Amino acid sequence: MDGMITGENDELIGLSILDNNCVEHLIEIRFDGQISGHQCDKYADKASNRTPEENELNEQARRFAQYYVYCERGYDTVTPRRIHPERINAVRVAVASLSEAEFERYFGDLYRQLRSYDDSAVNRAIDIPDEATSADSLLYRKHVYLGLNPLETELGAEADAIAARHGLDLAADRLDSMSPEDISDAELDDWRAATAELGALAETADIDLSEGLQLAGVSSLRAVYLDDSGEEHVTDADDPFDRQPDAWIELPVMDPGSLPEFQAYINHNLACQVRDFFVRMGLEPPEPFRILGYGDFEAAEQYTRLDLYPNYVDPHEETAFADGYTGSNAGPTQ
């Protein structure tokens, strides 16, 4: 894969992308990531007239273009945000750093739901949908959200001063006890103003705030299932924020092991999701993410459907990476 920005105005960016078959794609992307134009002379215009492999190559070019603009211009063009590799990895690091009690608080419902299939004494967090045809047709999903603790960044002192000017308290016990229902519209405006001021200061000083990222909340548990006609359904759940999640964890029915083992598995699953993003835009993943195992469900399906890919989920796959791989049980731990 290769790319080049060919033009830019106040609404969009034009790119020339070469896919892994050396086929050129001319793509236009708006600053919010929306693709407003895609021309490729080699492949048919309609998806129904392309082979499955050609459709995937088309999608690779679009994903690569979005990520290329993000890297070159800094615009938030990777959509949906849950597939952004840096966000996924930040979630992975945050989950890996949780104590066992904290992990149980955030992910205990998912853990109990999976354990209940092998242990009838474990109470399920949610009922199994009556319309689900079998356990094999079920996935369990949790949305995960990041937040920023500015006191854990290089701008900790400045953040404290900015908060004080807006009448806000950044003390950990105060923040931990807050809920969205407790915040008035006026306080919300103060938080937004303080956040914007801190962001502008970080941008001016060229300071990386990523070390202050931490887990801000998770959704309750959703079930994703197929009915008798093969139609997909997603059950309702509560989300702590009115925005897209920074990642999600979507697992089939499986043996989660002990709680510490499950936390390690979630870490590995998120690392595999990072791998999946790079693979599905036609790139070799960074070295720490050249690992095998289950990550993103849609990616796992494509690995078994398309000859374009090795099966990155198979722990015994020997052709996954050009220069070898770390191993199915290895990968980044922090």
Tab-separated table of C-alpha atoms in Angstrom:
chain	number	residue	atom	x	y	z
A	1	MET	CA	0.000	0.000	0.000
A	2	ASP	CA	1.152	3.500	-0.784
A	3	GLY	CA	-0.485	6.897	-0.773
A	4	MET	CA	-0.071	10.517	-1.762
A	5	ILE	CA	-2.138	13.623	-1.066
A	6	THR	CA	-2.977	15.167	-4.436
A	7	GLY	CA	-5.007	18.170	-3.332
A	8	GLU	CA	-6.698	19.862	-0.400
A	9	ASN	CA	-9.271	22.597	0.159
A	10	ASP	CA	-11.328	23.803	3.108
A	11	GLU	CA	-13.749	20.862	2.802
A	12	LEU	CA	-11.835	17.743	1.781
A	13	ILE	CA	-8.545	16.101	0.865
A	14	GLY	CA	-7.827	14.229	-2.378
A	15	LEU	CA	-5.535	11.204	-2.436
A	16	SER	CA	-4.014	8.716	-4.826
A	17	ILE	CA	-3.767	5.280	-3.200
A	18	LEU	CA	-1.991	2.251	-4.678
A	19	ASP	CA	-3.333	-1.030	-3.329
A	20	ASN	CA	-1.318	-4.231	-2.954
A	21	ASN	CA	-2.123	-5.168	-6.574
A	22	CYS	CA	-0.574	-1.843	-7.698
A	23	VAL	CA	-4.041	-0.614	-8.681
A	24	GLU	CA	-4.664	3.125	-8.259
A	25	HIS	CA	-7.629	4.474	-6.284
A	26	LEU	CA	-8.523	8.183	-6.399
A	27	ILE	CA	-10.246	9.006	-3.120
A	28	GLU	CA	-11.701	12.177	-1.618
A	29	ILE	CA	-12.113	12.390	2.164
A	30	ARG	CA	-13.840	15.022	4.257
A	31	PHE	CA	-12.242	16.105	7.522
A	32	ASP	CA	-14.674	13.968	9.548
A	33	GLY	CA	-13.569	10.829	7.686
A	34	GLN	CA	-16.523	10.624	5.299
A	35	ILE	CA	-15.429	9.413	1.866
A	36	SER	CA	-17.115	11.641	-0.707
A	37	GLY	CA	-15.505	10.171	-3.821
A	38	HIS	CA	-13.789	6.922	-4.840
A	39	GLN	CA	-12.736	6.127	-8.394
A	40	CYS	CA	-10.886	3.006	-9.519
A	41	ASP	CA	-10.669	2.031	-13.184
A	42	LYS	CA	-9.522	-1.548	-12.521
A	43	TYR	CA	-12.470	-2.755	-10.409
A	44	ALA	CA	-16.187	-2.496	-11.182
A	45	ASP	CA	-18.078	0.458	-9.714
A	46	LYS	CA	-20.806	-1.677	-8.138
A	47	ALA	CA	-19.884	-4.008	-5.292
A	48	SER	CA	-22.187	-6.680	-6.734
A	49	ASN	CA	-20.049	-6.763	-9.892
A	50	ARG	CA	-16.767	-7.190	-8.019
A	51	THR	CA	-15.299	-10.391	-6.599
A	52	PRO	CA	-15.161	-10.682	-2.787
A	53	GLU	CA	-11.384	-10.129	-2.967
A	54	GLU	CA	-11.841	-6.996	-5.106
A	55	ASN	CA	-14.384	-5.661	-2.632
A	56	GLU	CA	-11.904	-6.162	0.195
A	57	LEU	CA	-9.106	-4.473	-1.782
A	58	ASN	CA	-11.467	-1.548	-2.338
A	59	GLU	CA	-12.153	-1.379	1.400
A	60	GLN	CA	-8.436	-1.651	2.172
A	61	ALA	CA	-7.782	1.409	0.011
A	62	ARG	CA	-10.503	3.393	1.788
A	63	ARG	CA	-9.267	2.454	5.266
A	64	PHE	CA	-5.680	3.209	4.277
A	65	ALA	CA	-6.722	6.618	2.902
A	66	GLN	CA	-8.499	7.532	6.139
A	67	TYR	CA	-5.522	6.491	8.253
A	68	TYR	CA	-3.068	8.205	5.891
A	69	VAL	CA	-4.885	11.542	6.275
A	70	TYR	CA	-4.925	11.097	10.054
A	71	CYS	CA	-1.164	10.459	10.095
A	72	GLU	CA	-0.263	13.224	7.628
A	73	ARG	CA	-2.710	15.946	8.674
A	74	GLY	CA	-3.929	14.979	12.134
A	75	TYR	CA	-7.630	15.046	11.257
A	76	ASP	CA	-9.922	12.585	13.036
A	77	THR	CA	-10.661	10.659	9.834
A	78	VAL	CA	-10.544	7.042	11.070
A	79	THR	CA	-14.174	5.936	11.393
A	80	PRO	CA	-15.814	4.444	13.302
A	81	ARG	CA	-13.551	5.590	16.141
A	82	ARG	CA	-13.552	2.102	17.734
A	83	ILE	CA	-11.293	0.777	14.939
A	84	HIS	CA	-8.603	3.439	15.455
A	85	PRO	CA	-5.456	1.460	16.388
A	86	GLU	CA	-4.154	4.107	18.791
A	87	ARG	CA	-7.476	4.255	20.630
A	88	ILE	CA	-7.697	0.460	20.797
A	89	ASN	CA	-4.167	0.235	22.158
A	90	ALA	CA	-4.850	2.967	24.721
A	91	VAL	CA	-7.862	0.939	25.882
A	92	ARG	CA	-5.656	-2.168	26.015
A	93	VAL	CA	-3.077	-0.422	28.195
A	94	ALA	CA	-5.811	0.942	30.465
A	95	VAL	CA	-7.440	-2.484	30.885
A	96	ALA	CA	-4.082	-4.178	31.524
A	97	SER	CA	-3.305	-1.683	34.304
A	98	LEU	CA	-6.531	-2.337	36.235
A	99	SER	CA	-6.384	-4.106	39.565
A	100	GLU	CA	-8.333	-7.357	39.797
A	101	ALA	CA	-11.110	-5.588	41.718
A	102	GLU	CA	-11.290	-2.777	39.155
A	103	PHE	CA	-11.347	-5.249	36.273
A	104	GLU	CA	-14.188	-7.150	37.932
A	105	ARG	CA	-16.112	-3.886	38.393
A	106	TYR	CA	-15.881	-3.013	34.703
A	107	PHE	CA	-15.998	-6.453	33.069
A	108	GLY	CA	-17.471	-8.760	35.699
A	109	ASP	CA	-20.811	-8.946	33.876
A	110	LEU	CA	-19.125	-10.239	30.715
A	111	TYR	CA	-17.018	-12.678	32.740
A	112	ARG	CA	-20.043	-14.074	34.594
A	113	GLN	CA	-22.074	-14.339	31.398
A	114	LEU	CA	-19.403	-16.486	29.762
A	115	ARG	CA	-18.786	-18.586	32.875
A	116	SER	CA	-22.496	-19.312	33.231
A	117	TYR	CA	-22.400	-21.613	30.220
A	118	ASP	CA	-20.168	-24.082	32.082
A	119	ASP	CA	-21.214	-23.324	35.658
A	120	SER	CA	-24.945	-23.291	36.376
A	121	ALA	CA	-24.281	-21.757	39.803
A	122	VAL	CA	-23.144	-18.503	38.167
A	123	ASN	CA	-25.912	-15.953	37.668
A	124	ARG	CA	-26.084	-14.518	34.162
A	125	ALA	CA	-25.834	-10.764	33.741
A	126	ILE	CA	-28.474	-10.809	30.968
A	127	ASP	CA	-30.905	-13.404	29.661
A	128	ILE	CA	-30.058	-15.348	26.529
A	129	PRO	CA	-32.370	-14.016	23.777
A	130	ASP	CA	-35.102	-16.531	22.939
A	131	GLU	CA	-34.624	-15.844	19.226
A	132	ALA	CA	-30.932	-16.812	19.251
A	133	THR	CA	-30.648	-20.044	17.297
A	134	SER	CA	-27.694	-21.460	19.254
A	135	ALA	CA	-24.707	-20.517	21.395
A	136	ASP	CA	-22.669	-20.452	18.178
A	137	SER	CA	-24.849	-17.613	16.877
A	138	LEU	CA	-24.242	-15.433	19.950
A	139	LEU	CA	-21.682	-12.750	20.735
A	140	TYR	CA	-21.428	-10.620	23.850
A	141	ARG	CA	-20.353	-7.002	23.437
A	142	LYS	CA	-19.214	-4.219	25.750
A	143	HIS	CA	-18.425	-0.653	24.676
A	144	VAL	CA	-15.325	0.833	26.308
A	145	TYR	CA	-14.670	4.550	26.782
A	146	LEU	CA	-11.443	6.416	27.517
A	147	GLY	CA	-11.058	9.542	29.604
A	148	LEU	CA	-8.151	11.829	30.416
A	149	ASN	CA	-6.711	12.473	33.858
A	150	PRO	CA	-4.809	15.714	33.190
A	151	LEU	CA	-3.041	15.494	36.553
A	152	GLU	CA	-1.143	12.458	35.222
A	153	THR	CA	0.331	14.456	32.319
A	154	GLU	CA	3.117	17.008	31.963
A	155	LEU	CA	0.467	19.702	32.331
A	156	GLY	CA	-0.747	18.525	35.737
A	157	ALA	CA	-0.088	21.817	37.533
A	158	GLU	CA	-1.547	23.854	34.674
A	159	ALA	CA	-4.626	21.598	34.578
A	160	ASP	CA	-5.198	22.162	38.291
A	161	ALA	CA	-4.966	25.932	37.803
A	162	ILE	CA	-7.309	25.905	34.785
A	163	ALA	CA	-9.844	23.812	36.697
A	164	ALA	CA	-9.699	26.174	39.671
A	165	ARG	CA	-10.385	29.169	37.420
A	166	HIS	CA	-13.547	27.439	36.230
A	167	GLY	CA	-14.578	26.387	39.732
A	168	LEU	CA	-13.872	22.693	39.115
A	169	ASP	CA	-12.362	20.113	41.465
A	170	LEU	CA	-9.977	17.544	39.946
A	171	ALA	CA	-9.449	15.596	43.174
A	172	ALA	CA	-9.600	11.845	42.490
A	173	ASP	CA	-12.241	11.134	45.151
A	174	ARG	CA	-14.444	13.896	43.732
A	175	LEU	CA	-14.128	12.636	40.147
A	176	ASP	CA	-14.724	9.008	41.141
A	177	SER	CA	-17.961	9.928	42.909
A	178	MET	CA	-19.388	11.976	40.026
A	179	SER	CA	-22.047	10.704	37.646
A	180	PRO	CA	-23.513	12.403	34.548
A	181	GLU	CA	-26.816	12.944	36.372
A	182	ASP	CA	-25.038	15.031	39.023
A	183	ILE	CA	-23.643	17.583	36.549
A	184	SER	CA	-25.707	20.677	35.761
A	185	ASP	CA	-25.697	22.351	32.351
A	186	ALA	CA	-23.628	25.214	33.768
A	187	GLU	CA	-21.046	22.796	35.206
A	188	LEU	CA	-20.939	20.953	31.896
A	189	ASP	CA	-20.149	24.236	30.143
A	190	ASP	CA	-17.333	24.822	32.650
A	191	TRP	CA	-15.896	21.358	31.977
A	192	ARG	CA	-16.022	21.954	28.228
A	193	ALA	CA	-14.318	25.335	28.563
A	194	ALA	CA	-11.586	23.929	30.811
A	195	THR	CA	-11.032	20.999	28.456
A	196	ALA	CA	-10.742	23.301	25.445
A	197	GLU	CA	-8.287	25.544	27.303
A	198	LEU	CA	-6.121	22.593	28.330
A	199	GLY	CA	-6.230	21.148	24.803
A	200	ALA	CA	-5.139	24.457	23.297
A	201	LEU	CA	-2.287	24.694	25.806
A	202	ALA	CA	-1.129	21.150	25.005
A	203	GLU	CA	-1.262	21.857	21.264
A	204	THR	CA	0.704	25.096	21.615
A	205	ALA	CA	3.344	23.397	23.776
A	206	ASP	CA	3.311	20.257	21.567
A	207	ILE	CA	2.759	18.032	24.604
A	208	ASP	CA	1.498	14.445	24.338
A	209	LEU	CA	-1.389	13.876	26.747
A	210	SER	CA	-1.722	10.140	26.037
A	211	GLU	CA	-0.032	9.141	29.302
A	212	GLY	CA	-3.050	10.590	31.111
A	213	LEU	CA	-5.546	8.340	29.315
A	214	GLN	CA	-7.489	5.977	31.520
A	215	LEU	CA	-10.678	3.944	31.506
A	216	ALA	CA	-13.620	6.327	31.931
A	217	GLY	CA	-16.492	3.855	31.691
A	218	VAL	CA	-18.035	0.851	29.977
A	219	SER	CA	-21.490	-0.002	28.739
A	220	SER	CA	-23.663	-2.671	30.220
A	221	LEU	CA	-23.675	-5.986	28.368
A	222	ARG	CA	-25.212	-6.428	24.924
A	223	ALA	CA	-26.028	-9.676	23.153
A	224	VAL	CA	-25.507	-9.871	19.394
A	225	TYR	CA	-27.273	-12.806	17.766
A	226	LEU	CA	-28.722	-14.267	14.583
A	227	ASP	CA	-32.342	-15.383	14.368
A	228	ASP	CA	-33.734	-18.279	12.294
A	229	SER	CA	-33.689	-16.176	9.126
A	230	GLY	CA	-30.055	-15.174	9.616
A	231	GLU	CA	-30.880	-11.574	10.549
A	232	GLU	CA	-28.582	-9.931	13.115
A	233	HIS	CA	-30.016	-8.374	16.274
A	234	VAL	CA	-28.355	-6.379	19.074
A	235	THR	CA	-30.029	-6.127	22.470
A	236	ASP	CA	-30.344	-2.792	24.267
A	237	ALA	CA	-27.775	-1.673	26.822
A	238	ASP	CA	-26.832	1.442	28.750
A	239	ASP	CA	-23.817	3.534	27.742
A	240	PRO	CA	-22.174	6.021	30.117
A	241	PHE	CA	-21.527	8.620	27.404
A	242	ASP	CA	-23.400	9.981	24.400
A	243	ARG	CA	-20.584	9.364	21.918
A	244	GLN	CA	-18.968	6.557	19.991
A	245	PRO	CA	-16.948	4.122	22.115
A	246	ASP	CA	-13.167	4.131	21.818
A	247	ALA	CA	-13.185	0.340	21.462
A	248	TRP	CA	-15.474	-2.570	21.996
A	249	ILE	CA	-14.958	-6.098	23.189
A	250	GLU	CA	-17.092	-8.649	21.360
A	251	LEU	CA	-16.628	-12.281	22.339
A	252	PRO	CA	-18.268	-15.584	21.408
A	253	VAL	CA	-19.315	-18.078	24.048
A	254	MET	CA	-16.029	-19.382	25.475
A	255	ASP	CA	-14.353	-20.576	28.660
A	256	PRO	CA	-12.980	-17.394	30.269
A	257	GLY	CA	-10.826	-19.231	32.818
A	258	SER	CA	-10.080	-17.445	36.075
A	259	LEU	CA	-10.641	-13.699	36.389
A	260	PRO	CA	-6.888	-12.883	36.032
A	261	GLU	CA	-6.718	-15.197	33.010
A	262	PHE	CA	-9.702	-13.417	31.492
A	263	GLN	CA	-8.062	-10.020	32.011
A	264	ALA	CA	-4.958	-11.304	30.195
A	265	TYR	CA	-7.195	-12.649	27.423
A	266	ILE	CA	-8.909	-9.261	26.987
A	267	ASN	CA	-5.457	-7.671	26.733
A	268	HIS	CA	-4.548	-10.129	23.977
A	269	ASN	CA	-7.898	-9.680	22.213
A	270	LEU	CA	-7.399	-5.909	22.050
A	271	ALA	CA	-3.847	-6.387	20.742
A	272	CYS	CA	-5.292	-8.652	18.036
A	273	GLN	CA	-7.815	-5.923	17.183
A	274	VAL	CA	-4.897	-3.536	16.592
A	275	ARG	CA	-3.377	-6.183	14.310
A	276	ASP	CA	-6.678	-6.563	12.466
A	277	PHE	CA	-6.873	-2.853	11.682
A	278	PHE	CA	-3.454	-2.812	10.018
A	279	VAL	CA	-4.046	-6.099	8.190
A	280	ARG	CA	-7.380	-4.904	6.820
A	281	MET	CA	-5.866	-1.774	5.344
A	282	GLY	CA	-3.262	-3.905	3.573
A	283	LEU	CA	-0.320	-3.330	5.916
A	284	GLU	CA	1.945	-5.520	8.030
A	285	PRO	CA	1.192	-4.720	11.685
A	286	PRO	CA	3.881	-3.144	13.892
A	287	GLU	CA	6.152	-5.802	15.398
A	288	PRO	CA	4.481	-6.035	18.859
A	289	PHE	CA	1.170	-6.792	17.142
A	290	ARG	CA	2.373	-9.566	14.824
A	291	ILE	CA	0.469	-12.067	16.880
A	292	LEU	CA	-2.159	-14.716	16.275
A	293	GLY	CA	-5.524	-15.061	17.927
A	294	TYR	CA	-9.065	-13.720	17.944
A	295	GLY	CA	-9.544	-9.953	17.783
A	296	ASP	CA	-12.338	-8.374	15.737
A	297	PHE	CA	-15.263	-10.634	14.806
A	298	GLU	CA	-15.756	-9.229	11.300
A	299	ALA	CA	-12.038	-9.573	10.586
A	300	ALA	CA	-12.077	-13.175	11.820
A	301	GLU	CA	-14.875	-13.952	9.372
A	302	GLN	CA	-12.963	-12.394	6.474
A	303	TYR	CA	-9.841	-14.409	7.289
A	304	THR	CA	-11.796	-17.625	6.741
A	305	ARG	CA	-13.763	-16.392	3.693
A	306	LEU	CA	-11.070	-14.745	1.584
A	307	ASP	CA	-7.965	-16.281	0.038
A	308	LEU	CA	-6.506	-12.776	0.302
A	309	TYR	CA	-5.636	-13.383	3.971
A	310	PRO	CA	-3.946	-16.026	6.083
A	311	ASN	CA	-6.052	-17.107	9.056
A	312	TYR	CA	-4.674	-14.797	11.735
A	313	VAL	CA	-7.011	-16.362	14.313
A	314	ASP	CA	-5.441	-19.818	13.957
A	315	PRO	CA	-2.633	-20.174	16.554
A	316	HIS	CA	-0.836	-22.578	14.196
A	317	GLU	CA	-0.905	-20.342	11.093
A	318	GLU	CA	2.654	-20.243	9.707
A	319	THR	CA	2.216	-17.801	6.801
A	320	ALA	CA	0.695	-14.860	8.660
A	321	PHE	CA	3.660	-12.488	8.657
A	322	ALA	CA	6.531	-11.951	6.263
A	323	ASP	CA	9.228	-12.139	8.941
A	324	GLY	CA	7.618	-14.411	11.496
A	325	TYR	CA	5.329	-13.623	14.404
A	326	THR	CA	5.505	-13.140	18.137
A	327	GLY	CA	3.185	-16.039	18.940
A	328	SER	CA	-0.477	-16.614	19.778
A	329	ASN	CA	0.030	-16.161	23.522
A	330	ALA	CA	2.512	-13.325	23.328
A	331	GLY	CA	2.319	-9.688	22.364
A	332	PRO	CA	2.370	-6.443	24.328
A	333	THR	CA	1.479	-6.680	28.011
A	334	GLN	CA	1.486	-2.941	28.816
